[in-house]
Tab-separated table of C-alpha atoms in Angstrom:
chain	number	residue	atom	x	y	z
A	1	UNK	CA	-0.115	-0.014	0.164
A	2	UNK	CA	1.356	3.418	-1.212
A	3	UNK	CA	1.865	6.218	1.789
A	4	UNK	CA	-0.798	8.187	-0.587
A	5	UNK	CA	-3.391	5.685	-0.781
A	6	UNK	CA	-5.276	7.290	2.430
A	7	UNK	CA	-5.559	11.162	0.810
A	8	UNK	CA	-9.040	11.346	-0.448
A	9	UNK	CA	-9.313	12.654	-4.033
A	10	UNK	CA	-12.505	14.946	-3.152
A	11	UNK	CA	-10.014	17.095	-1.062
A	12	UNK	CA	-7.383	17.379	-3.237
A	13	UNK	CA	-8.418	21.201	-4.447
A	14	UNK	CA	-7.216	23.763	-1.649
A	15	UNK	CA	-10.627	25.335	-2.490
A	16	UNK	CA	-12.465	22.294	-1.396
A	17	UNK	CA	-10.097	21.507	1.756
A	18	UNK	CA	-10.767	25.056	2.663
A	19	UNK	CA	-14.681	24.750	2.098
A	20	UNK	CA	-14.202	21.804	4.587
A	21	UNK	CA	-11.949	23.252	6.636
A	22	UNK	CA	-14.107	26.350	7.928
A	23	UNK	CA	-17.415	24.107	7.956
A	24	UNK	CA	-15.947	21.528	10.531
A	25	UNK	CA	-14.252	24.251	12.832
A	26	UNK	CA	-18.145	25.793	12.521
A	27	UNK	CA	-20.530	23.158	11.565
A	28	UNK	CA	-21.841	25.372	8.619
A	29	UNK	CA	-21.244	28.550	7.087
A	30	UNK	CA	-23.263	31.066	4.838
A	31	UNK	CA	-21.864	31.782	1.455
A	32	UNK	CA	-20.888	35.169	1.828
A	33	UNK	CA	-18.677	34.046	4.415
A	34	UNK	CA	-17.555	31.393	2.699
A	35	UNK	CA	-16.792	33.507	-0.543
A	36	UNK	CA	-15.061	36.434	1.368
A	37	UNK	CA	-12.839	34.426	3.773
A	38	UNK	CA	-11.486	31.847	0.942
A	39	UNK	CA	-11.593	34.808	-1.478
A	40	UNK	CA	-13.384	32.936	-4.021
A	41	UNK	CA	-15.983	33.872	-6.740
A	42	UNK	CA	-19.843	32.970	-6.582
A	43	UNK	CA	-19.247	30.375	-9.821
A	44	UNK	CA	-16.231	28.988	-8.214
A	45	UNK	CA	-17.313	28.385	-4.875
A	46	UNK	CA	-21.034	26.991	-5.705
A	47	UNK	CA	-19.011	24.955	-8.202
A	48	UNK	CA	-16.741	23.236	-5.603
A	49	UNK	CA	-19.433	23.098	-2.889
A	50	UNK	CA	-21.786	21.227	-5.440
A	51	UNK	CA	-19.126	18.559	-5.651
A	52	UNK	CA	-18.948	18.319	-1.887
A	53	UNK	CA	-22.690	17.947	-1.660
A	54	UNK	CA	-22.889	15.108	-4.601
A	55	UNK	CA	-19.829	13.273	-2.432
A	56	UNK	CA	-22.405	13.692	0.607
A	57	UNK	CA	-20.097	15.837	2.680
A	58	UNK	CA	-22.126	18.778	3.099
A	59	UNK	CA	-25.731	19.568	2.818
A	60	UNK	CA	-27.152	23.245	1.340
A	61	UNK	CA	-29.804	24.934	2.855
A	62	UNK	CA	-31.508	27.808	0.922
A	63	UNK	CA	-33.720	30.445	1.997
A	64	UNK	CA	-34.595	33.939	2.248
A	65	UNK	CA	-33.390	36.897	4.656
A	66	UNK	CA	-35.932	39.549	4.082
A	67	UNK	CA	-35.961	39.296	0.112
A	68	UNK	CA	-32.741	38.384	-0.275
A	69	UNK	CA	-31.992	34.607	-0.813
A	70	UNK	CA	-29.842	32.737	1.565
A	71	UNK	CA	-27.231	30.100	0.712
A	72	UNK	CA	-26.063	28.184	4.006
A	73	UNK	CA	-23.908	25.012	3.817
A	74	UNK	CA	-23.875	22.842	6.898
A	75	UNK	CA	-21.148	20.001	7.046
A	76	UNK	CA	-22.750	15.971	7.162
A	77	UNK	CA	-21.647	13.413	9.582
A	78	UNK	CA	-19.913	11.274	6.775
A	79	UNK	CA	-18.363	14.831	5.316
A	80	UNK	CA	-16.794	15.295	9.112
A	81	UNK	CA	-15.314	11.272	9.059
A	82	UNK	CA	-14.104	11.633	5.478
A	83	UNK	CA	-12.328	14.998	6.323
A	84	UNK	CA	-11.016	13.403	9.687
A	85	UNK	CA	-9.569	10.639	7.749
A	86	UNK	CA	-7.753	12.715	5.092
A	87	UNK	CA	-6.208	15.004	7.739
A	88	UNK	CA	-5.257	11.477	9.355
A	89	UNK	CA	-4.006	10.400	5.806
A	90	UNK	CA	-1.918	13.577	5.517
A	91	UNK	CA	-0.134	13.366	9.009
A	92	UNK	CA	1.038	9.560	8.466
A	93	UNK	CA	2.051	10.994	4.766
A	94	UNK	CA	4.117	13.866	6.581
A	95	UNK	CA	5.647	11.321	9.150
A	96	UNK	CA	6.744	8.537	6.257
A	97	UNK	CA	8.340	11.654	4.583
A	98	UNK	CA	10.539	12.478	7.560
A	99	UNK	CA	11.435	9.039	8.400
């Protein structure tokens, strides 16, 4: 087994890694906050969030606040577990590289 086998391909993108980092740390975040924190365009954030949603790692809630649409992303339990496993695999990989 190669030392990179435990890495999750879904998290290879630094944008998806950033989205998941924010969501795991906070449980949820709205679109505007993620966009600002990660310095992304609307389209870039939307497409990467859709990929994470399709993987079952986050869910999306859309509602109106006043007359404005508001999108909130919430990390799922499987997303939290997959992200933790990915971070563990990264740590193992780094330890192996230092040996």
